[in-house]
mmCIF file of C-alpha atoms in Angstrom:
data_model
loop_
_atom_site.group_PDB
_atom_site.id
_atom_site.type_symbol
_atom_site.label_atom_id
_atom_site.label_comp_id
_atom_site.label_asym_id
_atom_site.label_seq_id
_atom_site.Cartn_x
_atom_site.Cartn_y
_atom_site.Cartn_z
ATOM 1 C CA UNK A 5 195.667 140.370 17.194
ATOM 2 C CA UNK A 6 194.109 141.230 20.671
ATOM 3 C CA UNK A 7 196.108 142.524 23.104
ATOM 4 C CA UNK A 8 195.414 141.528 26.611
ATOM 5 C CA UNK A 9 195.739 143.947 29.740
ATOM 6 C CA UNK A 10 196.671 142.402 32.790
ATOM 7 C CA UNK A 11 197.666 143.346 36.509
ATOM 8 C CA UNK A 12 200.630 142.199 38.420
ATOM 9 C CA UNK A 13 199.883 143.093 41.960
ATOM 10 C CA UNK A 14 202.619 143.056 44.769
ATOM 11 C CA UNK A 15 202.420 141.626 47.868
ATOM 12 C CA UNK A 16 203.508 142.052 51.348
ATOM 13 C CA UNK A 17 204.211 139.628 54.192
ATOM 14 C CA UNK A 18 202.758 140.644 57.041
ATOM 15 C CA UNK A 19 204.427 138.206 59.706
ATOM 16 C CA UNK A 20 207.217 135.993 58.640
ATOM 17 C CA UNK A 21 209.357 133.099 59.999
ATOM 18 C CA UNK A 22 212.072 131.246 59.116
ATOM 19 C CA UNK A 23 211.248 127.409 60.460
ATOM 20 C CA UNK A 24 214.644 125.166 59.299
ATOM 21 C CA UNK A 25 216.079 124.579 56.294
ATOM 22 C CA UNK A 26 216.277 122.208 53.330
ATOM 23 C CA UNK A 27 219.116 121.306 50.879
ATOM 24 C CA UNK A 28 218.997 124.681 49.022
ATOM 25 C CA UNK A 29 216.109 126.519 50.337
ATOM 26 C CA UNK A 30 214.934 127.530 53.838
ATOM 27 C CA UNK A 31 211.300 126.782 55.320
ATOM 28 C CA UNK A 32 209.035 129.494 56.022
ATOM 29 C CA UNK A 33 205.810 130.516 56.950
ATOM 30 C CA UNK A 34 203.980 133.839 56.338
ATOM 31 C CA UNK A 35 201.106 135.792 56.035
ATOM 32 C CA UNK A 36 200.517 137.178 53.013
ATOM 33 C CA UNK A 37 197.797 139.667 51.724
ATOM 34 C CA UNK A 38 197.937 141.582 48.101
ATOM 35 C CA UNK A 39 198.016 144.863 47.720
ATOM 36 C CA UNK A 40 196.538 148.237 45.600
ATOM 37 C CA UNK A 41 200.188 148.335 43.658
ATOM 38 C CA UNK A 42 200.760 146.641 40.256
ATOM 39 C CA UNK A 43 202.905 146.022 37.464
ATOM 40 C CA UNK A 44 200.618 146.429 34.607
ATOM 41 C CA UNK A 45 201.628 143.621 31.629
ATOM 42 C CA UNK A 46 200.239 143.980 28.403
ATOM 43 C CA UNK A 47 200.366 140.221 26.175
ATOM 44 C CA UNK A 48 199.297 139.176 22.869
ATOM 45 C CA UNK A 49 199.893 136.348 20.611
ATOM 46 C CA UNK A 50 202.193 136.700 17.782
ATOM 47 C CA UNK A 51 202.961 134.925 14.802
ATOM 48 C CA UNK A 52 207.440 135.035 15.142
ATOM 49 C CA UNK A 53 209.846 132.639 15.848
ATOM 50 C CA UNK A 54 210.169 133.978 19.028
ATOM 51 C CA UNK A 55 208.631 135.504 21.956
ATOM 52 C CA UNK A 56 209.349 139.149 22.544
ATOM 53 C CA UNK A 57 209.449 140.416 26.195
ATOM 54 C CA UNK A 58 210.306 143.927 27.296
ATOM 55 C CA UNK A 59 209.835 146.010 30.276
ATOM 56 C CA UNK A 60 209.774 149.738 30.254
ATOM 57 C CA UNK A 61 209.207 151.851 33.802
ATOM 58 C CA UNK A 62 211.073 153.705 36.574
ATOM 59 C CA UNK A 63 211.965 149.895 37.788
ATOM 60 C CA UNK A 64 213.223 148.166 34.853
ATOM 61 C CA UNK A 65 216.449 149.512 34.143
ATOM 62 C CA UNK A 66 218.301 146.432 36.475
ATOM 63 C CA UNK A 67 216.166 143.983 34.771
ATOM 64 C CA UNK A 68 218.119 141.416 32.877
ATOM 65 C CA UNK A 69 217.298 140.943 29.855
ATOM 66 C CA UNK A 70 217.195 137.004 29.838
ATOM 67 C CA UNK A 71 217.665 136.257 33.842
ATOM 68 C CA UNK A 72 214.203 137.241 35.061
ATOM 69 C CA UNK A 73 210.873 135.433 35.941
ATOM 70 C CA UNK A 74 209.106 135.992 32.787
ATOM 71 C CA UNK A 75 211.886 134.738 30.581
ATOM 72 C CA UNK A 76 212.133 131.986 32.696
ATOM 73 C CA UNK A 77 208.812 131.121 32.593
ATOM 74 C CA UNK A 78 208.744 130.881 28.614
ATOM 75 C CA UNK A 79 211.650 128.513 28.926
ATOM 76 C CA UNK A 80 210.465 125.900 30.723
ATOM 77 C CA UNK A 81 206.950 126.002 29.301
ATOM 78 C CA UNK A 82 208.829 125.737 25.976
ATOM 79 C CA UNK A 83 211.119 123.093 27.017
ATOM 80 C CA UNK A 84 207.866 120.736 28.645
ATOM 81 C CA UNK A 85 206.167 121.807 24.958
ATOM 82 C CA UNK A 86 203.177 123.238 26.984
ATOM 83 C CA UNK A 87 202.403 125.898 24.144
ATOM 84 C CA UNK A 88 202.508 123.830 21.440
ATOM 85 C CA UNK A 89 205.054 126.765 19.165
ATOM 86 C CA UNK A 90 202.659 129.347 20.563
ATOM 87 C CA UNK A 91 204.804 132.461 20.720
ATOM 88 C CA UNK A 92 203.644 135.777 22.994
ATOM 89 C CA UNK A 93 204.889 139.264 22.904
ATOM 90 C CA UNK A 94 205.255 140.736 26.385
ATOM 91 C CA UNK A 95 205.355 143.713 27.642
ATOM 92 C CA UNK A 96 205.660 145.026 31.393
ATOM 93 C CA UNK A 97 205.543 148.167 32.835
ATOM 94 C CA UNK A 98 207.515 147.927 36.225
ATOM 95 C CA UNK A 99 206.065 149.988 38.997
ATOM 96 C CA UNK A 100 207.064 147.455 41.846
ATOM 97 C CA UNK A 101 210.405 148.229 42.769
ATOM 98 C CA UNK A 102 213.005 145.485 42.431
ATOM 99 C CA UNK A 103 214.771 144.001 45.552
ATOM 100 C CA UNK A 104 212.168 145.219 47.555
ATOM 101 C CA UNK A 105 210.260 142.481 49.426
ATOM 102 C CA UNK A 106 206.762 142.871 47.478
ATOM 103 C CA UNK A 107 207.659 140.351 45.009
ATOM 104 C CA UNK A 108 207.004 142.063 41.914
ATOM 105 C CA UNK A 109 209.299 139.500 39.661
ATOM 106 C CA UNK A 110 207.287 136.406 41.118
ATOM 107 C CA UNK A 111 204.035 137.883 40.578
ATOM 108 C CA UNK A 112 204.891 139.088 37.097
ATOM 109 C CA UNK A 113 205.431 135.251 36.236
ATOM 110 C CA UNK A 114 202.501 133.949 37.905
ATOM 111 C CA UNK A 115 200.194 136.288 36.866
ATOM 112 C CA UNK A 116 201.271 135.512 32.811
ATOM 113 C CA UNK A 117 200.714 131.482 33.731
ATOM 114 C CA UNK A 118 197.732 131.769 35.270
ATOM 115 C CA UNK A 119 196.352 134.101 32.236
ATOM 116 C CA UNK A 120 198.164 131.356 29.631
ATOM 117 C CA UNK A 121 195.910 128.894 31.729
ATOM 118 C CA UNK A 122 192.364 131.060 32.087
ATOM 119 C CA UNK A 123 193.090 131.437 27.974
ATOM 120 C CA UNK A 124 193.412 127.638 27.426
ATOM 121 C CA UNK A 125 196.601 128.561 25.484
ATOM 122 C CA UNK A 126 197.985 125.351 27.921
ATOM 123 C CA UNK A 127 196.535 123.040 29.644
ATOM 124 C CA UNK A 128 198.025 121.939 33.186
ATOM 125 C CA UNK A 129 197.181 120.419 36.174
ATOM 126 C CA UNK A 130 197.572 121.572 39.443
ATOM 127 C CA UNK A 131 200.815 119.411 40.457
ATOM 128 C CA UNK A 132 202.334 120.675 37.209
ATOM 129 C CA UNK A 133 201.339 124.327 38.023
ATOM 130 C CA UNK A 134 202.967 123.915 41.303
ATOM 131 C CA UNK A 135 206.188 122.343 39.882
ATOM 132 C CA UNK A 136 206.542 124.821 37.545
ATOM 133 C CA UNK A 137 206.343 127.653 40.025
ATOM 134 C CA UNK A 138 208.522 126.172 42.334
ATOM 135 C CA UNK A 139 211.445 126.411 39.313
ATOM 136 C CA UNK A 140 210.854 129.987 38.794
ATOM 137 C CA UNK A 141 210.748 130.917 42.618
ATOM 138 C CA UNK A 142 209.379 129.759 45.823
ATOM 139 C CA UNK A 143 206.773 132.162 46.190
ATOM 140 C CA UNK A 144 205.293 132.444 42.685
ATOM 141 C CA UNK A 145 202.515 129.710 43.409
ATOM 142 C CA UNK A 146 201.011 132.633 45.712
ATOM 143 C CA UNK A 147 200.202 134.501 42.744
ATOM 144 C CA UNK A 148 198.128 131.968 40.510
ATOM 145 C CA UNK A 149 195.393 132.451 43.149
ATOM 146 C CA UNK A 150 195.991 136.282 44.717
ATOM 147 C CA UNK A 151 194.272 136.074 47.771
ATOM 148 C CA UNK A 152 195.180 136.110 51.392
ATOM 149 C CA UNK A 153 196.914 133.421 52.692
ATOM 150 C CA UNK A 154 198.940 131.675 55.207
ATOM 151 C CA UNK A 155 201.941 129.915 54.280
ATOM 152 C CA UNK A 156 202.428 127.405 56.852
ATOM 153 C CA UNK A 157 205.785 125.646 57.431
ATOM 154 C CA UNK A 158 204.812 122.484 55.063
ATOM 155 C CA UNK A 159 204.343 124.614 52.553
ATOM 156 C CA UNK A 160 200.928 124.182 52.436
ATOM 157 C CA UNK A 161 198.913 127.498 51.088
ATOM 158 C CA UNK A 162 195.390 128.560 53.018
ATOM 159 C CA UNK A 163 193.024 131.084 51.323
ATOM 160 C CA UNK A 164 190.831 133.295 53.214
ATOM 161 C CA UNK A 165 188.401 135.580 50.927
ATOM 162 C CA UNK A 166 187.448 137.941 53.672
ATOM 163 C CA UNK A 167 189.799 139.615 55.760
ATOM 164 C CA UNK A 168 190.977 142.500 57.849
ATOM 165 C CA UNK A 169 192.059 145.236 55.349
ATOM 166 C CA UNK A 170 194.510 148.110 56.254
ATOM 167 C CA UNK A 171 195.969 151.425 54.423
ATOM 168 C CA UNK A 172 199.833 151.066 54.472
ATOM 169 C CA UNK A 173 202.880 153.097 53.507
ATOM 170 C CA UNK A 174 205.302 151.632 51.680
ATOM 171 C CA UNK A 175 208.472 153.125 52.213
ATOM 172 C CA UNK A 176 211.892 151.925 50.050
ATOM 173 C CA UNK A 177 215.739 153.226 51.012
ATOM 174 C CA UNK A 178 217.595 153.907 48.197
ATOM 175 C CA UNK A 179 219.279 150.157 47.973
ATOM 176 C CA UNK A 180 218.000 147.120 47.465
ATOM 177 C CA UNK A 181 217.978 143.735 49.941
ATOM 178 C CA UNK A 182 219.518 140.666 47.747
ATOM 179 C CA UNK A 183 217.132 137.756 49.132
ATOM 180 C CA UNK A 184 219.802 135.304 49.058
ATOM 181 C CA UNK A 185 222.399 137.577 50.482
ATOM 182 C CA UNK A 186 219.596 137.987 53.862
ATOM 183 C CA UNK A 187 218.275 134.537 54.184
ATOM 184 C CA UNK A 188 221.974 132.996 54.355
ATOM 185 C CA UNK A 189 222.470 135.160 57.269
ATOM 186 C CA UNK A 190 219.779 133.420 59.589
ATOM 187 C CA UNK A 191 221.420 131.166 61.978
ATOM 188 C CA UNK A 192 218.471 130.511 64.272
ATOM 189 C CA UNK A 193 214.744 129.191 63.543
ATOM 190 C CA UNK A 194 211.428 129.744 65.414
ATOM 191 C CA UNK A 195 209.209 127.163 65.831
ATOM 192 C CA UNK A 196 206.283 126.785 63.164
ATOM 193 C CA UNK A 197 203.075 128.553 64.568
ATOM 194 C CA UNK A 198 200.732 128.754 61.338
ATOM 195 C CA UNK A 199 200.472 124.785 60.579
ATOM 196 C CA UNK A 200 196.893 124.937 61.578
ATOM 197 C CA UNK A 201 195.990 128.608 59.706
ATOM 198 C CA UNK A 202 192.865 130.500 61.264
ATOM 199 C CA UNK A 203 191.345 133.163 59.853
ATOM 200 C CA UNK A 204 191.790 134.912 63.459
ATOM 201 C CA UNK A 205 195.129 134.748 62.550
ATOM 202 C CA UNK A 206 195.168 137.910 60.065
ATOM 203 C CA UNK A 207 193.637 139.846 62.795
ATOM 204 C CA UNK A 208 195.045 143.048 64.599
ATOM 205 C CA UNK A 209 195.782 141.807 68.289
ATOM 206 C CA UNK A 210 197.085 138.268 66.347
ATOM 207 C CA UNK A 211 199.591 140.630 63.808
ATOM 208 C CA UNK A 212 200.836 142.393 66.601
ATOM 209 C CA UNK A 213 202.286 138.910 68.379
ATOM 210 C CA UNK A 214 203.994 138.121 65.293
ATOM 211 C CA UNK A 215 207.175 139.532 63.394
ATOM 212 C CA UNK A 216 209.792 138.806 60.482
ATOM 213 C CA UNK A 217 212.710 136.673 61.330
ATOM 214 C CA UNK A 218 214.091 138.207 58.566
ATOM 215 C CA UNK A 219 214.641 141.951 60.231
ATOM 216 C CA UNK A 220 217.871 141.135 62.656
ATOM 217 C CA UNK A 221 219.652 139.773 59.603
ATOM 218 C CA UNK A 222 218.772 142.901 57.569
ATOM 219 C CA UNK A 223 219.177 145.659 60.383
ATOM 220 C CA UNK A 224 222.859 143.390 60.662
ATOM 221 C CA UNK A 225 224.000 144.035 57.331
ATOM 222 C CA UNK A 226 221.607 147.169 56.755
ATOM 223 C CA UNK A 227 221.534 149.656 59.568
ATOM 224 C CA UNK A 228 219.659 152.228 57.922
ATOM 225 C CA UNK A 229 216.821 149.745 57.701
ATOM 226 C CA UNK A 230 217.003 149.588 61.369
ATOM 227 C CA UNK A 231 216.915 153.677 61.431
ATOM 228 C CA UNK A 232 214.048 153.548 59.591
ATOM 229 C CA UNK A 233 211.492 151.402 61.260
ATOM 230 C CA UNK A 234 212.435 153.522 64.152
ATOM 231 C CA UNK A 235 211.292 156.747 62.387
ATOM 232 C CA UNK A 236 208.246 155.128 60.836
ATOM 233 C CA UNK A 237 206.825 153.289 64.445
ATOM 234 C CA UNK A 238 206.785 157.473 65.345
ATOM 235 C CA UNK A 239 205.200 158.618 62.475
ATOM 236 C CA UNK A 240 201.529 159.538 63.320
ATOM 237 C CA UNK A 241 201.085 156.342 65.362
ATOM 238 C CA UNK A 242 200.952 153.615 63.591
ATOM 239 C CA UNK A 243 199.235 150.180 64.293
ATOM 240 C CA UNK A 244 202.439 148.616 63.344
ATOM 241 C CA UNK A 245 205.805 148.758 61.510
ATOM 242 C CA UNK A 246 207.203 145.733 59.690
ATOM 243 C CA UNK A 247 209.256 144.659 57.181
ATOM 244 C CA UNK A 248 207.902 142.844 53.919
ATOM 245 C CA UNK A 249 209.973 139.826 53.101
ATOM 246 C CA UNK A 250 213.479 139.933 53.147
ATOM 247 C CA UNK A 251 213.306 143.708 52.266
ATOM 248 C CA UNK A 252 213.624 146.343 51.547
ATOM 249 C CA UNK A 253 210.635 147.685 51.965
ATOM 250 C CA UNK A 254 209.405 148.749 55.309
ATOM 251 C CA UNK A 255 205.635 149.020 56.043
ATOM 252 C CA UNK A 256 203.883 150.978 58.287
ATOM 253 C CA UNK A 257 200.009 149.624 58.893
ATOM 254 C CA UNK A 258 197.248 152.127 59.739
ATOM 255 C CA UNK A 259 193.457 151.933 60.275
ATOM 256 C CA UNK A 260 192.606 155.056 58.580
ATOM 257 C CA UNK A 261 193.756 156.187 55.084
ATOM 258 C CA UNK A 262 194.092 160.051 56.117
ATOM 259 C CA UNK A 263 196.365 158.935 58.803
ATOM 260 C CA UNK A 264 198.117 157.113 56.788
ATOM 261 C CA UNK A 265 198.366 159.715 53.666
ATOM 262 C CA UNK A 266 199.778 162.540 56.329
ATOM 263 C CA UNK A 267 202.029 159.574 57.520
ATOM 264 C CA UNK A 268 203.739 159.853 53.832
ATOM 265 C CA UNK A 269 203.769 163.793 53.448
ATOM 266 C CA UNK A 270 205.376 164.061 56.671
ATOM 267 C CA UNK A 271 207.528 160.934 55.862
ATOM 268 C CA UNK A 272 208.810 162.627 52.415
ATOM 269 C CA UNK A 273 210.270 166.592 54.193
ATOM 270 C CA UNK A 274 212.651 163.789 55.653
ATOM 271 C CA UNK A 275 213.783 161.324 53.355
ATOM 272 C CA UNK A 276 213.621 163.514 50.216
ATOM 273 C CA UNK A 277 215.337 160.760 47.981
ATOM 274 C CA UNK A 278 213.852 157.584 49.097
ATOM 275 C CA UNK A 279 210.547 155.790 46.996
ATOM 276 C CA UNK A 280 207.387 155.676 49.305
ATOM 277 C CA UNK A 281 204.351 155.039 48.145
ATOM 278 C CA UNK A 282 200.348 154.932 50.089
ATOM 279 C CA UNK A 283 198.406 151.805 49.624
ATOM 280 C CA UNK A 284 195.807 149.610 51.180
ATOM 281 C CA UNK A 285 195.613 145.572 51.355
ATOM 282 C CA UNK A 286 193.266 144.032 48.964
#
């Protein structure tokens, strides 16, 4: 049978804020954009009682085995009989590292359901795509469509096709931020300021009047994060340091991709033992 080959690709918020809270989850609005860094999946059809996912990788080691986004995925399209005893083999090749803000669990899923979809192997609506994104994680509906967006604070999603791009490094401590652990640590909310998304609002000058309300709980309970953006905002000038998510990963933005590759060399003769990687916004 025909294997397909498929990219994952992380992304990065570039501004985030928390806006209030619901019963379980908090509001937020960000402004995402995809990056040059994938998980690369490789799915076929099989004919077993089962499906059979694996990851292999430098980053799938602290991958359960049946808690992760993929496995959930197959559950609940099994349970709402979407693939009519369809069963898939799966197999994912983790470069993404986990607990790192570039959402390379959430993007695995939505990357499989929106092939499953393009494939016909289900067919869904849009209010059942959303719904069964929203089960696996809050920000898997991003990935269906992998284009830049603004998440305003009514959780409505704007695409933009054409936008500012920038070469980034990508720069990982060795620990991991728990998402749940950093979000129940805000205790104050801005107010919303992407409910009416611009294009403008991806620009430079725009990104630079911006932050993530999720970097004082993080430097809090993470110091070394705080030591970090502090080296990196010195490290051959960048346009500006920030946080993706709730970490984490710390990125630095630059205009020019030598700038930003001598960023990482000099980056590395000082933290010998901590993942950074060079990139550029897609």
């Amino acid at each position: 049978m025909t294997t397909n080959a498929l990219k994952s690709f992380a992304k990065i918020n570039l501004a985030l804020h928390v806006t209030g809270k619901l019963t379980n989850l908090h509001k937020i609005e960000s402004i995402v954009k995809f990056i040059d860094l994938y998980d690369t999946i490789s799915i076929n059809e099989i004919n077993k009682h089962k499906h059979k996912i694996s990851f292999i990788g430098n980053f799938s080691k602290k991958i359960k085995k049946k808690d992760n986004t993929v496995n959930k995925l197959f559950e609940i399209l099994e349970k709402k009989k979407f693939l009519n005893n369809k069963k898939f083999q799966v197999r994912i090749k983790k470069n993404i590292p986990l607990e790192s803000g570039l959402g390379g669990g959430s993007m695995n899923a939505a990357t499989i359901l929106n092939f499953l979809i393009k494939k016909k192997f289900i067919k869904i609506n849009q209010k059942k795509i959303l719904q069964i994104t929203k089960l696996i994680g809050s920000d898997v509906i991003l990935g269906i469509n992998p284009k830049s967006a603004i998440l305003s604070s009514n959780s409505k999603i704007k695409k933009f096709l054409k936008t500012p791009n920038f070469n980034i490094l990508l720069v990982r401590p060795n620990f991991g931020c728990s998402t749940k652990k950093i979000y129940s640590g805000v205790k104050r909310f801005s107010k919303p300021k992407f409910n009416n998304p611009k294009k403008n609002m991806m620009n430079l000058n725009s990104l630079l009047k911006y932050g993530n309300d999720l970097e004082k709980v993080a430097f809090s309970k993470y110091p070394k994060l705080k030591i970090l953006k502090s080296f990196l905002e010195n490290l051959n000038k960048p346009l500006f340091v920030r946080m993706t998510g709730s970490g984490s990963v710390m990125v630095a933005y630059y205009q020019k991709k030598q700038d930003c590759e001598l960023a990482k060399v000099r980056f590395k003769r000082k933290f010998k033992n901590y993942w950074c990687n060079t990139s550029k916004t897609i």
